[in-house]
XYZ file of C-alpha atoms in Angstrom:
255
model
C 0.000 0.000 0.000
C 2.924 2.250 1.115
C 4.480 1.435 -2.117
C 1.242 2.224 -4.146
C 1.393 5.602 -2.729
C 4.494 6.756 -3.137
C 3.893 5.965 -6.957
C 0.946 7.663 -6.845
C 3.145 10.397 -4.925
C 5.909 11.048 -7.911
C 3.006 11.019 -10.817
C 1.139 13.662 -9.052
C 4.519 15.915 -8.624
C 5.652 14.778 -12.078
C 2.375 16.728 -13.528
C 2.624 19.295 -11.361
C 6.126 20.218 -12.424
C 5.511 19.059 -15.915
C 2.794 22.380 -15.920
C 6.090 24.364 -15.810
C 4.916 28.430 -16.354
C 2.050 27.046 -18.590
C 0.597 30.327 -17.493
C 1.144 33.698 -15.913
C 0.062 34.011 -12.358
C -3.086 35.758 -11.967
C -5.859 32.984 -8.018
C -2.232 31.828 -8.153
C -2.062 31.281 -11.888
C -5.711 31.155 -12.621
C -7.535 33.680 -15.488
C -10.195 36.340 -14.933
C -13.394 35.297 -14.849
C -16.794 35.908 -17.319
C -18.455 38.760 -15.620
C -21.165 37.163 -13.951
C -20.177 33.749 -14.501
C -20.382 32.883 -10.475
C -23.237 34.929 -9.860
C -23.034 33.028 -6.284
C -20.172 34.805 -5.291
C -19.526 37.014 -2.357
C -16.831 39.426 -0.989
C -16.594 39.208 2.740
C -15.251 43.009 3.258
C -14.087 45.164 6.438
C -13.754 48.732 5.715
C -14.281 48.611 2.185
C -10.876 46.074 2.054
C -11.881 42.262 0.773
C -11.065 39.637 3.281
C -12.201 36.321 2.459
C -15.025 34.710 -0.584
C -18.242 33.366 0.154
C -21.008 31.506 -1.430
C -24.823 32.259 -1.329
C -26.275 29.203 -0.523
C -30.192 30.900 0.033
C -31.814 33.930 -0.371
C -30.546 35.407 3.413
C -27.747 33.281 4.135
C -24.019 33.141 3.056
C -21.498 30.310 3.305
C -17.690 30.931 4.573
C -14.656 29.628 6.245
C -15.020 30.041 9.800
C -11.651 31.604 10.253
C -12.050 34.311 7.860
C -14.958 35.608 11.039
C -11.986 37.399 13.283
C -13.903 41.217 13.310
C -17.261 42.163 14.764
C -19.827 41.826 12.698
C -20.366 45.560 12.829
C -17.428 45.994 11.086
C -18.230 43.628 8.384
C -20.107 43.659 4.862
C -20.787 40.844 2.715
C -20.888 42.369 -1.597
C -22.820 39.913 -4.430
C -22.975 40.372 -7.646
C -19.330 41.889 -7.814
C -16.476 40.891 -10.380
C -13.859 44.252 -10.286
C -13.417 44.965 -6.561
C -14.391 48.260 -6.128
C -17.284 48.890 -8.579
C -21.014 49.206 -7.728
C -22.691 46.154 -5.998
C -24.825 45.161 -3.471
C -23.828 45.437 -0.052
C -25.555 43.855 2.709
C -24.847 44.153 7.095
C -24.438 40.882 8.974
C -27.629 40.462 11.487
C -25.995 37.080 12.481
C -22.784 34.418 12.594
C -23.140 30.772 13.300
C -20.354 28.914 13.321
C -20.130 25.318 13.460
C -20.230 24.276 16.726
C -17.267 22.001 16.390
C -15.485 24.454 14.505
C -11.674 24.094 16.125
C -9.379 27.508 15.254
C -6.004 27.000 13.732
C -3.634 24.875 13.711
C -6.052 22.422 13.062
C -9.209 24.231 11.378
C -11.473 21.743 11.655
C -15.201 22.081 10.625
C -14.324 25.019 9.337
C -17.739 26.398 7.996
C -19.825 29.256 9.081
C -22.949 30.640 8.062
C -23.775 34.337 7.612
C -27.298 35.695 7.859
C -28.020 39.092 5.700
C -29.962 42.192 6.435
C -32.145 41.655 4.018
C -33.607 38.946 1.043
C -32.063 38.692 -2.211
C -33.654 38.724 -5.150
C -31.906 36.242 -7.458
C -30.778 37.475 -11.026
C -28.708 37.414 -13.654
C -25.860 38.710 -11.420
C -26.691 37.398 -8.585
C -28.263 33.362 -7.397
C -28.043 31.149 -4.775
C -25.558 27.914 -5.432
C -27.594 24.875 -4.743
C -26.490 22.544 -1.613
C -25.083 19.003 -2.304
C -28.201 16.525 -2.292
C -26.298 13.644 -1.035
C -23.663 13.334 2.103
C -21.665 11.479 -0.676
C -17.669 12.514 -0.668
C -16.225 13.981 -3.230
C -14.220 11.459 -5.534
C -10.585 11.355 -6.119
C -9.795 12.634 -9.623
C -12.625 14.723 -9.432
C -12.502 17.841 -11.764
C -13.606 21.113 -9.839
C -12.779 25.020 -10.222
C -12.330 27.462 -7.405
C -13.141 31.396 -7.893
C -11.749 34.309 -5.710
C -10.153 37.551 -5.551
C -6.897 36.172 -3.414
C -3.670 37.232 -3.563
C -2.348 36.963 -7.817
C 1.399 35.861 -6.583
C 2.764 34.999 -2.944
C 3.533 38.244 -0.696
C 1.618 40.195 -3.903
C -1.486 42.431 -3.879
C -5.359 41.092 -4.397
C -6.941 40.341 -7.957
C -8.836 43.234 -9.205
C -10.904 41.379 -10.836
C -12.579 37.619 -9.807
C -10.176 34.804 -10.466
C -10.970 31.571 -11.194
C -8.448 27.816 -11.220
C -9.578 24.508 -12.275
C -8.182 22.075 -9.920
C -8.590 18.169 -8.817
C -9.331 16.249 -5.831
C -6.186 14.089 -4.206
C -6.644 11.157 -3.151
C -7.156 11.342 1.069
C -4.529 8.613 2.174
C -2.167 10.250 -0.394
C -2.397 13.987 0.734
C -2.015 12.550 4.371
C 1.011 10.866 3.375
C 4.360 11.916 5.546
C 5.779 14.439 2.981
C 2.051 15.934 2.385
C -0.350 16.834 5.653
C 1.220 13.898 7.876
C -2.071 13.381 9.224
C -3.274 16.531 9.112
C -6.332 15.902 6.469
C -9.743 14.951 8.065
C -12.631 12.213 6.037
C -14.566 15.612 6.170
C -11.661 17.914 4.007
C -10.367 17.486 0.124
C -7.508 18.222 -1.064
C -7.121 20.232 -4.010
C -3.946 20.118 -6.719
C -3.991 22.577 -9.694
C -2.431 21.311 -12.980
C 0.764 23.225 -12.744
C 2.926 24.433 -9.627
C 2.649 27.536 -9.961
C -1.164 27.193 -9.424
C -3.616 27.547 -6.350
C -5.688 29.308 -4.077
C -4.004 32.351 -2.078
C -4.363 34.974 0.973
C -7.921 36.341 0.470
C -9.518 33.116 -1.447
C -10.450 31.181 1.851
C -14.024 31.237 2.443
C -15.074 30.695 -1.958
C -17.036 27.620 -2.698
C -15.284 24.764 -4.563
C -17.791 23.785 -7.353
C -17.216 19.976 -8.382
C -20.929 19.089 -10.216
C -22.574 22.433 -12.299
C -24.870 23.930 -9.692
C -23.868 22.722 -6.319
C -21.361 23.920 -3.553
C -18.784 20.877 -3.089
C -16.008 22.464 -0.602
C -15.373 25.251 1.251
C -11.845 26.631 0.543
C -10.264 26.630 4.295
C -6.431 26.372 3.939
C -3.043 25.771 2.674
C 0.935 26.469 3.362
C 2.120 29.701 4.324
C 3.844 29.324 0.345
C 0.761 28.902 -1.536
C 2.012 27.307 -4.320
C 3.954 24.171 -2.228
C 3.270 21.723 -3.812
C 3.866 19.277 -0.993
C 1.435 21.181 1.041
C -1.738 21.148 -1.344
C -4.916 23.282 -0.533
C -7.707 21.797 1.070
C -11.208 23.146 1.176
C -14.128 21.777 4.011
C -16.575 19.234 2.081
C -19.773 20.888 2.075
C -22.138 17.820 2.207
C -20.931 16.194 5.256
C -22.930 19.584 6.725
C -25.681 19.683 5.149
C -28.161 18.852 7.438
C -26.501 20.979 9.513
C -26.828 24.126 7.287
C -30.677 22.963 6.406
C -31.361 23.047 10.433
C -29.459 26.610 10.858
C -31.128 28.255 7.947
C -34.920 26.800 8.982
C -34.185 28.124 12.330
């Protein structure tokens, strides 16, 4: 098995490294986004500054990373239906947080969802819709092909995208991304692990908190975390699976 792994170890790296500088780095080395091609995106702002993505998962609630909720809420805005940060868009208060109650803080960043109740009710269009829940507690498969989107940091120690950025990426296999020279460990049944297709890929500073979308329509992951060097590629991304929670985000919002 050990054996299996580490095979399944060097063919991973080899196409990461065999990406080379397939592209300039924009997410990390993603490419702006269609205007209004995630119309379920949200900025999670404090003083006008973005701070983390979102997801609108309903017509008064929005879906984040836990960690990204370190401000009052009175100092916070959530802003749909945005592409270039700055322009005109809809900005809504925060009347409540829930976090999940077994949300642990870093190091380990477990359960790392919260959900974000707005001032007011959206009305869905063009530029801005809900992104359906997962309809099964079914985890996402190894191999999988899913994109992220998010206005993070366009190179390490650089400035925020102007403009929403989006990556495709694939799931790692769980045992593999735990393995000793990956998360030793680290990676819970309730995470997945993310690779782009070239090393000088991936989520950044500022993209925790966007929905992974894995199947057209539906919120697979939350993105949560990564290395310190974004683009390690021995320290891969990894996002909280959405449907493992779903129940518990159905209960929340009903209440």
């Amino acid at each position: 098995m050990e054996a299996r792994l580490s095979q399944l170890l060097l063919l991973v790296l080899g196409a990461l490294w065999a990406g080379g500088n397939t592209f300039e780095t924009h997410i990390i080395g993603g490419r702006e986004a269609a205007p209004n091609s995630h119309p379920y995106m949200v900025s999670l702002q404090k003083a006008g500054t973005h701070r983390c993505g979102g997801v609108l998962v309903h017509r008064k609630w929005v879906l984040t990373a836990a960690h990204c909720l370190t401000n009052r809420i009175e100092q916070l805005r959530l802003v749909l239906g945005l592409h270039v940060l700055g322009d005109p868009s809809l900005t809504y208060r925060i009347r409540k947080v829930v976090k999940h109650p077994e949300y642990k803080e870093a190091p380990s960043l477990q359960n790392d969802l919260a959900l974000l109740k707005l001032d007011g009710k959206v009305k869905p269009s063009r530029t801005i819709r809900p992104l359906a829940l997962p309809q099964r507690r079914q985890a996402v498969a190894a191999g999988a092909r899913c994109s992220v989107a998010g206005w993070g940091l366009t190179h390490q120690g650089g400035q925020l995208a102007k403009a929403l950025q989006e990556l495709d990426v694939h799931v790692l296999d769980a045992r593999m991304c735990n393995n000793s020279r990956f998360w030793n460990g680290d990676i819970t049944p309730d995470m997945i692990c993310l690779a782009a297709n070239a090393k000088n890929q991936a989520p950044c500073k500022g993209d925790s908190g966007g929905p992974v979308v894995c199947r057209r329509g539906q919120v697979a992951g939350i993105v949560s975390f990564s290395s310190k060097v974004c683009t390690d590629i021995f320290k891969p991304s990894v996002a909280t699976a959405v449907a493992p929670y779903t129940p518990w985000i159905k209960k929340t919002i009903r209440r």
